[in-house]
Coordinates of C-alpha atoms and ligand atoms in Angstrom, one line a residue:
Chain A
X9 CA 83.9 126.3 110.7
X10 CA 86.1 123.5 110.6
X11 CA 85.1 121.6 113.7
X12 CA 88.8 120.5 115.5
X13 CA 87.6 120.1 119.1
X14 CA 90.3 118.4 120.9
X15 CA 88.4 115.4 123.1
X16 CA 90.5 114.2 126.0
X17 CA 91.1 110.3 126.2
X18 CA 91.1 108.5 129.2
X19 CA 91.7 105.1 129.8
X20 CA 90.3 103.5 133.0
X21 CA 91.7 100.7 134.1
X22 CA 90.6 97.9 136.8
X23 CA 93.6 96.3 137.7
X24 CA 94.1 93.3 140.8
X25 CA 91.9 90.1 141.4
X26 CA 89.0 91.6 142.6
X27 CA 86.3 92.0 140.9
X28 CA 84.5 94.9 141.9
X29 CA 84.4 97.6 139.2
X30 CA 81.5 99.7 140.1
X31 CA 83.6 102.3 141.0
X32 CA 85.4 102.0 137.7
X33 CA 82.0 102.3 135.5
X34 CA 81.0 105.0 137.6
X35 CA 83.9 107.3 136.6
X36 CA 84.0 106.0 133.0
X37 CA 80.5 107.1 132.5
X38 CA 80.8 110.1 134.3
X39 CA 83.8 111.0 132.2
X40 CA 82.0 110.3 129.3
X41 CA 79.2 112.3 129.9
X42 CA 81.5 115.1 130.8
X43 CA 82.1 114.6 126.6
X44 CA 85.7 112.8 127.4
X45 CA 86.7 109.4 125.2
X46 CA 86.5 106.8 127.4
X47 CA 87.9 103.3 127.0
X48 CA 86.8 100.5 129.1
X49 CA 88.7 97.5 129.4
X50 CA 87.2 95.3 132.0
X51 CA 88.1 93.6 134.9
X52 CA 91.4 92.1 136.1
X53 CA 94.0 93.7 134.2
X54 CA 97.4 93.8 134.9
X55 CA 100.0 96.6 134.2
X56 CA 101.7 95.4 131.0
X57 CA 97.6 95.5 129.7
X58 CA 96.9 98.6 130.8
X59 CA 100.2 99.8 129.0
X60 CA 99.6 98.2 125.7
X61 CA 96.2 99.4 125.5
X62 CA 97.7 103.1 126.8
X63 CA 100.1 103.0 123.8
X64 CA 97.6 101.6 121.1
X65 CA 94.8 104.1 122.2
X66 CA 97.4 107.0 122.7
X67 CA 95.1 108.1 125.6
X68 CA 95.8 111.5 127.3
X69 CA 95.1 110.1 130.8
X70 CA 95.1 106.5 132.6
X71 CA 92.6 106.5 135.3
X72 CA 92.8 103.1 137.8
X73 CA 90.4 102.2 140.4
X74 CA 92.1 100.0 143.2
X75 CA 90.5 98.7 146.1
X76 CA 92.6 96.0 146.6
X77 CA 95.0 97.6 148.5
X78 CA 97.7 96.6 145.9
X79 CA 98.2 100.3 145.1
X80 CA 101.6 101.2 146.5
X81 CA 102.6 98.3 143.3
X82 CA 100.0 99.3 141.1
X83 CA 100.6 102.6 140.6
X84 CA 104.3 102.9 140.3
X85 CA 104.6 100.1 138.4
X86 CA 101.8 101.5 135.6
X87 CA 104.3 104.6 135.6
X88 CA 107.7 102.9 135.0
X89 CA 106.0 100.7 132.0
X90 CA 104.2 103.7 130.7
X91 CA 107.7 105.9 131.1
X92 CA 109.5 102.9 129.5
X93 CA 107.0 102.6 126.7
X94 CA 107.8 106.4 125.6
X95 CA 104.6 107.3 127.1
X96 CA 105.7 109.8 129.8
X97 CA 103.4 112.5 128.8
X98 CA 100.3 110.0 129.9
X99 CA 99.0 111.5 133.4
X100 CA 98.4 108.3 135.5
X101 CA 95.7 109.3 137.9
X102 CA 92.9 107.1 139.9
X103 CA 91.3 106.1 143.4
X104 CA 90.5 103.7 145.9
X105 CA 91.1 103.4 149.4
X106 CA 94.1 104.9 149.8
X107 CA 95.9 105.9 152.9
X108 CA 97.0 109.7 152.8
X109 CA 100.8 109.1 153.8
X110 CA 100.4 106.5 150.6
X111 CA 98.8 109.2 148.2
X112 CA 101.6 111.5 149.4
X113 CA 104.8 109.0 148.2
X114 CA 103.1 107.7 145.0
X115 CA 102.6 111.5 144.3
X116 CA 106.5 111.9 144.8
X117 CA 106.9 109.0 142.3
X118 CA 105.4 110.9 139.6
X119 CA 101.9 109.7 139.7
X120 CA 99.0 112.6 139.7
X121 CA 96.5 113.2 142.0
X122 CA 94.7 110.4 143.8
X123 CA 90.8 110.2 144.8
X124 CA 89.1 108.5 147.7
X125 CA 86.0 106.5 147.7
X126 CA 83.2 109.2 147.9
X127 CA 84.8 111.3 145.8
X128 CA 82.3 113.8 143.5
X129 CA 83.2 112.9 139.8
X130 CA 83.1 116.4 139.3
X131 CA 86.1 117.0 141.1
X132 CA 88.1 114.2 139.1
X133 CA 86.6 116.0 135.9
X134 CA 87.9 119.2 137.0
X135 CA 90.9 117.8 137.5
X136 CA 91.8 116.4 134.2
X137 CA 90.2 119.2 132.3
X138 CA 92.3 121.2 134.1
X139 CA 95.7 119.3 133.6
X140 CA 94.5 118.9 130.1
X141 CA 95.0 122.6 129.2
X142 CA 98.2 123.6 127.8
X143 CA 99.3 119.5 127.3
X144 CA 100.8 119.8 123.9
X145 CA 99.0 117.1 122.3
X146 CA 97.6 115.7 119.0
Chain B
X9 CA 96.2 127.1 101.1
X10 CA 97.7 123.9 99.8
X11 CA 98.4 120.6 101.8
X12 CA 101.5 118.5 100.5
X13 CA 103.3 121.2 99.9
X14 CA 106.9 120.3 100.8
X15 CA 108.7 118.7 103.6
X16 CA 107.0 117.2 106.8
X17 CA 107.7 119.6 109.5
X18 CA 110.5 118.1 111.8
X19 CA 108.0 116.3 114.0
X20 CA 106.3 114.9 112.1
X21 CA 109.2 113.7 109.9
X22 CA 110.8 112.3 112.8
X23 CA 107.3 110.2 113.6
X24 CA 106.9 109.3 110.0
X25 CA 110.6 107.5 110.4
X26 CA 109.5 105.8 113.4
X27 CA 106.1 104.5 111.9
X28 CA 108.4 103.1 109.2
X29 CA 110.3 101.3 111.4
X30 CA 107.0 99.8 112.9
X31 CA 107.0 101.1 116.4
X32 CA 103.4 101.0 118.0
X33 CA 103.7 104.3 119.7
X34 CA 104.4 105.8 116.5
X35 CA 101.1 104.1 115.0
X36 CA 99.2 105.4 118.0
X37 CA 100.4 108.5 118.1
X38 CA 99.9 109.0 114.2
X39 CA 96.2 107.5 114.3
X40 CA 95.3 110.9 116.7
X41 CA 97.5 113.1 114.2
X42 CA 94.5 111.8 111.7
X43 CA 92.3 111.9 113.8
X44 CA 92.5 115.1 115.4
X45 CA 93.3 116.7 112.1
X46 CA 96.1 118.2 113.2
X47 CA 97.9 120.8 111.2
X48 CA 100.1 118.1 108.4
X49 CA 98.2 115.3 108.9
X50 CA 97.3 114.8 105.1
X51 CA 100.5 115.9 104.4
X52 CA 101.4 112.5 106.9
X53 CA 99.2 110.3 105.0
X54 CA 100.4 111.4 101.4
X55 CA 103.8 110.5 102.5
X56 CA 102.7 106.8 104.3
X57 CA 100.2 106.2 101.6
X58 CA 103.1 106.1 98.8
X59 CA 102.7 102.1 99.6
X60 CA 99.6 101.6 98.0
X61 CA 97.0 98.8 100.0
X62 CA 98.0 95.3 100.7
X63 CA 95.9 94.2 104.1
X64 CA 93.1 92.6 104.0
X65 CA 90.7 94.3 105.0
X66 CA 87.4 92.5 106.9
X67 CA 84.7 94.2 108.4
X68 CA 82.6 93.1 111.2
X69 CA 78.7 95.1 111.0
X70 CA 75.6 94.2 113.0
X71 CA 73.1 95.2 115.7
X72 CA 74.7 96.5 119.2
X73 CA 75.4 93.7 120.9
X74 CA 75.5 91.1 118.3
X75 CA 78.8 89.7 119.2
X76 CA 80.6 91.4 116.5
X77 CA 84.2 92.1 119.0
X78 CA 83.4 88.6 120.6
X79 CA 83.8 87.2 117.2
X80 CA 86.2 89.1 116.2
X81 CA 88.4 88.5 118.6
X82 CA 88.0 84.7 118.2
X83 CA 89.1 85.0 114.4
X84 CA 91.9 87.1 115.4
X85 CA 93.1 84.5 118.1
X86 CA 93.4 82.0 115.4
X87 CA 95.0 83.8 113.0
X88 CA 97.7 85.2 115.4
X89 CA 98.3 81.3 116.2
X90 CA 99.4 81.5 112.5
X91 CA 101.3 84.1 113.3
X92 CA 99.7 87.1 110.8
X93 CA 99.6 90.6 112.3
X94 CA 96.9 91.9 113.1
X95 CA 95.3 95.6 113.3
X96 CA 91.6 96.6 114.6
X97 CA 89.8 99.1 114.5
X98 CA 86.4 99.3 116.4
X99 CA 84.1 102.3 116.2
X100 CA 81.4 103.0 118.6
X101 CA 78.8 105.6 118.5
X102 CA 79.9 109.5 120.0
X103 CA 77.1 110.5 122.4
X104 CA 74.8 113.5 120.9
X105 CA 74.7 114.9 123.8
X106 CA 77.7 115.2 125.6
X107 CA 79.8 114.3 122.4
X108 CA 81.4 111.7 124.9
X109 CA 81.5 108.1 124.2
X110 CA 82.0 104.9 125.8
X111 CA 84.6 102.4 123.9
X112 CA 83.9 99.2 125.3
X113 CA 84.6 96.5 122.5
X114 CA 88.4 95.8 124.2
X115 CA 86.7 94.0 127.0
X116 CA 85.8 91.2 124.7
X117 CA 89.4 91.1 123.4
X118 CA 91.3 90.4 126.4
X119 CA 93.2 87.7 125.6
X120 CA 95.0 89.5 122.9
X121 CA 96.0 92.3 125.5
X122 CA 99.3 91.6 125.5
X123 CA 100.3 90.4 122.1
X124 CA 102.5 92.1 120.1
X125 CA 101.2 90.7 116.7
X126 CA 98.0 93.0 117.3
X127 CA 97.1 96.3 117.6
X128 CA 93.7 97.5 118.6
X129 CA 92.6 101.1 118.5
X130 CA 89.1 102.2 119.7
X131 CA 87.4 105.4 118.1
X132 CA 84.5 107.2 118.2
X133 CA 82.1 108.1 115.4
X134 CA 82.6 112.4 116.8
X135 CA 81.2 114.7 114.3
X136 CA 80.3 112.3 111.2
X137 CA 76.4 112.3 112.1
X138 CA 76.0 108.3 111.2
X139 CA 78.4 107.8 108.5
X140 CA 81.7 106.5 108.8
X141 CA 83.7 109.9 108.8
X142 CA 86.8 110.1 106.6
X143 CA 89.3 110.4 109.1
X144 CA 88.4 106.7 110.5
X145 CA 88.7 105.5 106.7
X146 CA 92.3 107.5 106.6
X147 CA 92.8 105.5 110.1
X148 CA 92.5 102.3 108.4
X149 CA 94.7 103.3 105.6
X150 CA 97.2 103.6 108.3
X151 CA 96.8 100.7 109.7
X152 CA 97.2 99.2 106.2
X153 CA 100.2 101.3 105.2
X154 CA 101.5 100.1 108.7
X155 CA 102.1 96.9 107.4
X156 CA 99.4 94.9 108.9
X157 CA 98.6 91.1 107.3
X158 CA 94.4 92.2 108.0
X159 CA 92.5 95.3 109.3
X160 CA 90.0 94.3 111.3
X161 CA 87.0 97.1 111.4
X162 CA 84.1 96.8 113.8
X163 CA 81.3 99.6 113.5
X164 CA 77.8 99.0 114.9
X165 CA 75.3 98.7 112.7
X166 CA 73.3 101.2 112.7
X167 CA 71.7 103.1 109.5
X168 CA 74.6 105.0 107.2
X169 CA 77.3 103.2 109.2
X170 CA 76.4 100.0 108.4
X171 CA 76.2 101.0 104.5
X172 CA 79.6 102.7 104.9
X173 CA 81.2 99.8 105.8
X174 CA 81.6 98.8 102.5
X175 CA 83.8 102.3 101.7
X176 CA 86.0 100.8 104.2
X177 CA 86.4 97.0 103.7
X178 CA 87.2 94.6 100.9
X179 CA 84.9 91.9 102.6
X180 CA 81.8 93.3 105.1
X181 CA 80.2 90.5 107.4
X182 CA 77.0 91.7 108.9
X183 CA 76.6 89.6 111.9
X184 CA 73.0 89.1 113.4
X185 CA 71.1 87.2 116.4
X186 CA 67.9 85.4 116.4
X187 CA 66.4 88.5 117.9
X188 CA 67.3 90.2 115.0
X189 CA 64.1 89.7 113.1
X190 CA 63.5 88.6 109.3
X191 CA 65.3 88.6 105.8
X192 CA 62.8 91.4 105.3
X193 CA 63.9 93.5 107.8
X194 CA 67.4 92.6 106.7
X195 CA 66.7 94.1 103.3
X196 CA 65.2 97.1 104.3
X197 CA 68.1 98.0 106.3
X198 CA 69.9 97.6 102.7
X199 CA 71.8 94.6 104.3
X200 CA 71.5 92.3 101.4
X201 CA 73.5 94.6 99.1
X202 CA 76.3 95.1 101.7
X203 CA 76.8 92.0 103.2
X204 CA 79.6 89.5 101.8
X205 CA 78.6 87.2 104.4
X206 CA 76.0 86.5 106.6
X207 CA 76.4 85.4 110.2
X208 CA 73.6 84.4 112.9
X209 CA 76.0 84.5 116.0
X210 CA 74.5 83.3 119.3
X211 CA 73.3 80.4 117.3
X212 CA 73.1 78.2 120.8
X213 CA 69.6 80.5 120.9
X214 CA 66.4 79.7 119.6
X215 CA 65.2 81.0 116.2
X216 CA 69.0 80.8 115.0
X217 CA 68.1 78.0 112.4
X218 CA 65.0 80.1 111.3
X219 CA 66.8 83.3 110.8
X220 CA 69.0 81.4 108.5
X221 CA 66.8 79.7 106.3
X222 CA 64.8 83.2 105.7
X223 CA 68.0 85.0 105.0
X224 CA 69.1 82.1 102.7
X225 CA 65.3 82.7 101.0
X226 CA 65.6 86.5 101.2
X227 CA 69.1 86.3 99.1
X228 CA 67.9 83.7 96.6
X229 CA 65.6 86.2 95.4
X230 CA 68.1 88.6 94.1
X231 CA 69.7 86.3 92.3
X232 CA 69.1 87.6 88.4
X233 CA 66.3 90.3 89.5
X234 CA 68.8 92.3 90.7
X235 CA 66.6 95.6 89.9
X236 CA 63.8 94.1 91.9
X237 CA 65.8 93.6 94.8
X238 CA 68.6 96.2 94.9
X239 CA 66.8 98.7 98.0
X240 CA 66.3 102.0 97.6
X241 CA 68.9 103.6 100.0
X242 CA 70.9 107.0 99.6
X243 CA 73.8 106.0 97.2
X244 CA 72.0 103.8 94.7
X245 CA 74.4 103.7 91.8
X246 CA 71.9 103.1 89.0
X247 CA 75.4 102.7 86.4
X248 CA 76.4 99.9 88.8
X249 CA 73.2 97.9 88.8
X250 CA 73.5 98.0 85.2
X251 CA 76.5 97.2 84.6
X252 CA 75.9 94.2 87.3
X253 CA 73.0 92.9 85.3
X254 CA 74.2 93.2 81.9
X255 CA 77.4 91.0 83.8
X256 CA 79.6 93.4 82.6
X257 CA 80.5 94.5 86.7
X258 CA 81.9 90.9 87.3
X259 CA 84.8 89.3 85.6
X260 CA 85.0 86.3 86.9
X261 CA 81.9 84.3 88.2
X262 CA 79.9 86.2 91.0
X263 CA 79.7 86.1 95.1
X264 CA 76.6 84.4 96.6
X265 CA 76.8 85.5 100.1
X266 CA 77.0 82.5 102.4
X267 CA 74.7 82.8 105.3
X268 CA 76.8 80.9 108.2
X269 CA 75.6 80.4 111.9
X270 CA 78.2 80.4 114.7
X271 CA 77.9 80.5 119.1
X272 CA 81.3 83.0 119.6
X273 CA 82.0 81.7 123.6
X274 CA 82.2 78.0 121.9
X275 CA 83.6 78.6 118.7
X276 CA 81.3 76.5 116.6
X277 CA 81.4 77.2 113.4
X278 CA 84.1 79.9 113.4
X279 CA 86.5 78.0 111.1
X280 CA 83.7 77.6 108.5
X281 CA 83.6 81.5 108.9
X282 CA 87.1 81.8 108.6
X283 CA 87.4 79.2 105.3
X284 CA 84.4 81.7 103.6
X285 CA 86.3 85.0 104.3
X286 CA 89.4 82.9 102.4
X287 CA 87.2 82.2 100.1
X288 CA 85.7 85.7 99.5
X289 CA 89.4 86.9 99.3
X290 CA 90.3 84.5 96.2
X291 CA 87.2 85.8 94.3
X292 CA 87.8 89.3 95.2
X293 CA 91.0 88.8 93.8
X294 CA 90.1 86.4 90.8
X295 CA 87.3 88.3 89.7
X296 CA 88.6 91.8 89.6
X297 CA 86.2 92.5 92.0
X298 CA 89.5 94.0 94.6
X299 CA 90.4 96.6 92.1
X300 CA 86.7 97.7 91.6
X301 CA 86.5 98.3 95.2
X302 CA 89.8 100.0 96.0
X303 CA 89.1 102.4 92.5
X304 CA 86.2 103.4 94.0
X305 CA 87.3 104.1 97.7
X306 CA 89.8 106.0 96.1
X307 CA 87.6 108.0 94.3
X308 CA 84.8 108.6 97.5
X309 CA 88.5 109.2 99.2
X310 CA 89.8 112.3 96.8
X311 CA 86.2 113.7 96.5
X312 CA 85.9 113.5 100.8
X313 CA 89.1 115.6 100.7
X314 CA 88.1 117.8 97.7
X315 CA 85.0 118.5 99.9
X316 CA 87.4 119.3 103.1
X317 CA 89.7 121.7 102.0
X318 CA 87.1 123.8 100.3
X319 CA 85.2 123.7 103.1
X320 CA 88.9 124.7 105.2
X321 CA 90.1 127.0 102.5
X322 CA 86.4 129.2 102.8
X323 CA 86.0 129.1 106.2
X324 CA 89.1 129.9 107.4
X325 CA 89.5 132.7 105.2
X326 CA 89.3 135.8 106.6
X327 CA 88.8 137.7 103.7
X328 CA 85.6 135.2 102.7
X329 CA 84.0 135.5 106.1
X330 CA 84.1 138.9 105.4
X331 CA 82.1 138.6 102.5
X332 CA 79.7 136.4 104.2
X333 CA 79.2 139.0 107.1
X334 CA 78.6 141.7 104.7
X335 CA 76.2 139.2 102.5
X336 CA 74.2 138.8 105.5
X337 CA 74.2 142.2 106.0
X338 CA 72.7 142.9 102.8
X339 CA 70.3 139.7 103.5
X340 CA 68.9 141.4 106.4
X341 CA 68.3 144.6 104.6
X342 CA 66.4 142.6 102.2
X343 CA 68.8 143.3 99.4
X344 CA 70.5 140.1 98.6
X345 CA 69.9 136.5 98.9
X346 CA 71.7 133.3 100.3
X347 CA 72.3 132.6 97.1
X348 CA 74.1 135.6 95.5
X349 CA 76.1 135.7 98.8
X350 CA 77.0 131.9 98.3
X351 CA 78.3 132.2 94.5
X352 CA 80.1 135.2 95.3
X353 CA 81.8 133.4 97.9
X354 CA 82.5 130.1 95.4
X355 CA 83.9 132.8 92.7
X356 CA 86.3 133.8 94.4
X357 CA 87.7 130.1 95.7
X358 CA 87.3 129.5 92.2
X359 CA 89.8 132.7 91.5
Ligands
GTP4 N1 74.7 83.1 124.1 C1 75.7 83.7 123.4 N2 76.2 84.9 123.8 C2 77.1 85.5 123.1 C3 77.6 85.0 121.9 N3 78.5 85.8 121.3 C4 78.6 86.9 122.2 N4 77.7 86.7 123.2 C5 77.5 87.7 124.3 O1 76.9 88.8 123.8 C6 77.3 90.0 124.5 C7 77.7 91.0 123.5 O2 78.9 90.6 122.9 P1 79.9 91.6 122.1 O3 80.9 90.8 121.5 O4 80.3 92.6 123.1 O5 78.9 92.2 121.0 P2 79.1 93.4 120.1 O6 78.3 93.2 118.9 O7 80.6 93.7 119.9 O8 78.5 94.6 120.9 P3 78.7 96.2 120.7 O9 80.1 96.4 120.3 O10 78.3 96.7 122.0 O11 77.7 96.6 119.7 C8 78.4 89.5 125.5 O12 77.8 89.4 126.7 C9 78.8 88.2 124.9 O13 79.4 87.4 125.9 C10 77.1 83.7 121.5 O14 77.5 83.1 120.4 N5 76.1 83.1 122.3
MG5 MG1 81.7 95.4 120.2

């Protein structure tokens, strides 16, 4: 049989000045054992990187590990560029230490569910396999 | 069933216009219409590929690790500041056991995160067992059609891969480190045959000079005993060798691959690396040797998608799954073989 499977592309990000991205290789490797495509692109970036490489990888997801606090910018910021960019189908998703009143209004802004620290990677795998079915996608 | 049939369904029409007017989302998006094989996809690439080649196209081989996307990423800095655009492409292994895979070779191309005058696009081997599969040649083709000065290719070296390379790019630089061993070792990995250069990267590490010198050695050798030395890897192309001794396979004066050392973080010895591919280009070009290699991609190219719709129009045909059910059947009763079942089954494609 012709062999089409349909692997799911995340990006994860590690955006702000500090440089902490355990949390960040811990997901990507997780992910990638779950069989997902997972590009890693280092410390420090900021939003117009994350973007471009969004747009050149044509990932299905952007995953972004904050624990600078900086995510109340972060986040919605990501989302307009991605929007403008003609990516609006890209779910932005992610974690840190986030406050739940903050998860609440950045999931009003259009960003996806958010994760905090301690969080089983299953549960972030379950949640993008499950957003993943039905996506209309190539 | 026949691809390029007619018009492009809408969608893709409508993406096929915006790849034409070089918008990035339209090159990303088309690169997983490729590489997903996605229904129209060849149909996508008959239509883009109208424009026959016109990047160069430079590959970057070696051992994990090496510094292949360090280096690259230095050579494409310098040639952005001469403002040439720029596409990469930079395979990493799919893991065998979860079919997931890590794409990490951005990292080390950071500073170019931003430009405009580059586009990088990570992929994973997926299903092509070692070899570079078609769909990341067709990739490439993009990339080309796109309308990119060079396409960069990383692929880690490792066994068919590295030898496949050479399907992919006009010029292949294998890039090694002191650990890497000997000229020996070198040549039993079929290096020798595929490299068009040679760089010892990390060259700020002992041994650099040494590794060098033996690969300098181990290519001197092959010079006029090409039988003697031409390894014995899957693909040997006995006509070729002949053709390459008798000097009827060169034109013009032939390629001695340079063997260049360079340190990546410090740039040292970069430009001499960048005057060499220059230099590889003009022979290419001079000796004939460009037109050789494109005829026979395109050849591997039609015979790769011979292969795939055969394999598509069989299995996907109910009617011929039917005959293999009822083959194995038979098989199972002991009244048939694989075989009988299998020409049956090629008879009727054939019809
Ligand atoms: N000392 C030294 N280290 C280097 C040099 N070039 C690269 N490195 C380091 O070697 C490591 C691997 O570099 P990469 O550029 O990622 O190597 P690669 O061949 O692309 O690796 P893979 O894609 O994982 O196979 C990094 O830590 C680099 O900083 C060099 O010339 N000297
Ligand atoms: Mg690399």
């Amino acid at each position: 049989m012709l062999n089409i499977d349909q692997k799911i592309r995340v990006l994860v990000a590690k955006p702000g000045l500090d440089g902490h991205d355990r949390g960040a290789k811990v997901i990507a490797s997780a992910l990638r054992d779950a069989g997902f495509e997972v590009i890693y692109t280092g410390l420090h970036q900021t939003p117009e990187m994350i973007v471009n490489a969004a747009v050149q990888e044509d990932v299905h997801v952007v995953a972004m590990s904050i624990l600078s606090g900086a995510h109340m910018t972060l986040f919605p910021k990501v989302r307009e560029l991605l929007d403008g960019a003609g990516a609006n189908r890209i779910l932005l998703t992610g974690g840190g230490i986030i406050p739940v009143e903050d998860i609440e209004a950045l999931e009003s802004q259009g960003v996806g569910r958010l994760f905090g620290p301690g969080t089983p990677t299953t549960e972030v795998i379950d949640y993008i396999q499950n957003w993943f079915v039905g996506q209309d996608t190539f | 069933m026949n691809a390029v049939t007619g018009p492009l369904e809408s969608a893709l029409a409508e993406l096929l216009e915006r790849f034409h007017a070089a918008e990035a989302v339209a090159l990303g998006r088309a690169i997983s219409l490729v590489e997903n094989e996605r229904p129209g996809f060849e149909d996508f690439l008959h239509e883009v590929l109208r424009v026959g080649p016109s990047a160069a196209r430079i590959g970057f081989t070696g051992p994990p690790g090496a510094g292949k996307s360090s280096l690259l990423s230095v050579v494409a800095t310098i040639w952005r500041t001469r403002n040439e655009q720029l596409g990469v492409v930079a395979v990493d292994p799919t893991s065998p056991y979860s079919g997931g895979a890590l794409l990490g070779d951005r990292i080390r191309m950071s500073d170019l995160a931003t430009d405009p005058g580059i586009f990088i696009r990570s992929m994973a081997t997926r299903g092509s067992l070692g070899g570079l599969a078609t769909t990341t040649k067709e990739v490439i083709d993009l990339m080309d059609a796109f309308g990119f000065d060079r396409v960069l290719v990383e692929t880690v070296g490792v066994g068919q891969t590295q030898i496949e390379i050479t399907a992919a790019a006009d010029t292949v630089i294998v890039v090694l480190v002191p650990e890497s061993g000997d000229a020996i070792q070198a040549m039993k990995a079929g290096l020798m045959e595929i490299a068009d250069i040679f760089v010892v990267n990390k060259a700020d590490r002992p041994g650099a000079d040494r590794l060098v010198k033996d690969l300098r050695q181990g290519l001197h050798l092959r010079v006029g005993t090409v039988l003697e030395s031409e390894p014995v890897y899957h693909g040997l192309d006995l006509d070729r060798i002949r053709r390459k001794e008798s000097g009827e396979e060169f034109k013009g004066p032939g390629w001695s691959p340079p063997v260049l050392s360079t340190v990546a973080q410090s740039g040292e010895g970069v430009e001499h690396l960048m005057d060499m591919i220059e230099a590889h280009r003009s022979w290419l070009e001079e000796s004939g040797e460009l037109e050789e290699r494109r005829r026979a991609r395109g050849k591997v190219r039609i015979q790769d998608v011979v292969d795939r719709e055969l394999r598509r129009t069989a299995w996907h045909s109910d009617a011929l799954l039917a005959v293999l059910d009822q083959g194995l059947d038979r098989i199972q009763k002991g009244k048939d073989t694989p075989y009988s079942v299998a020409w049956d089954i090629v008879n009727r494609l054939l019809r």
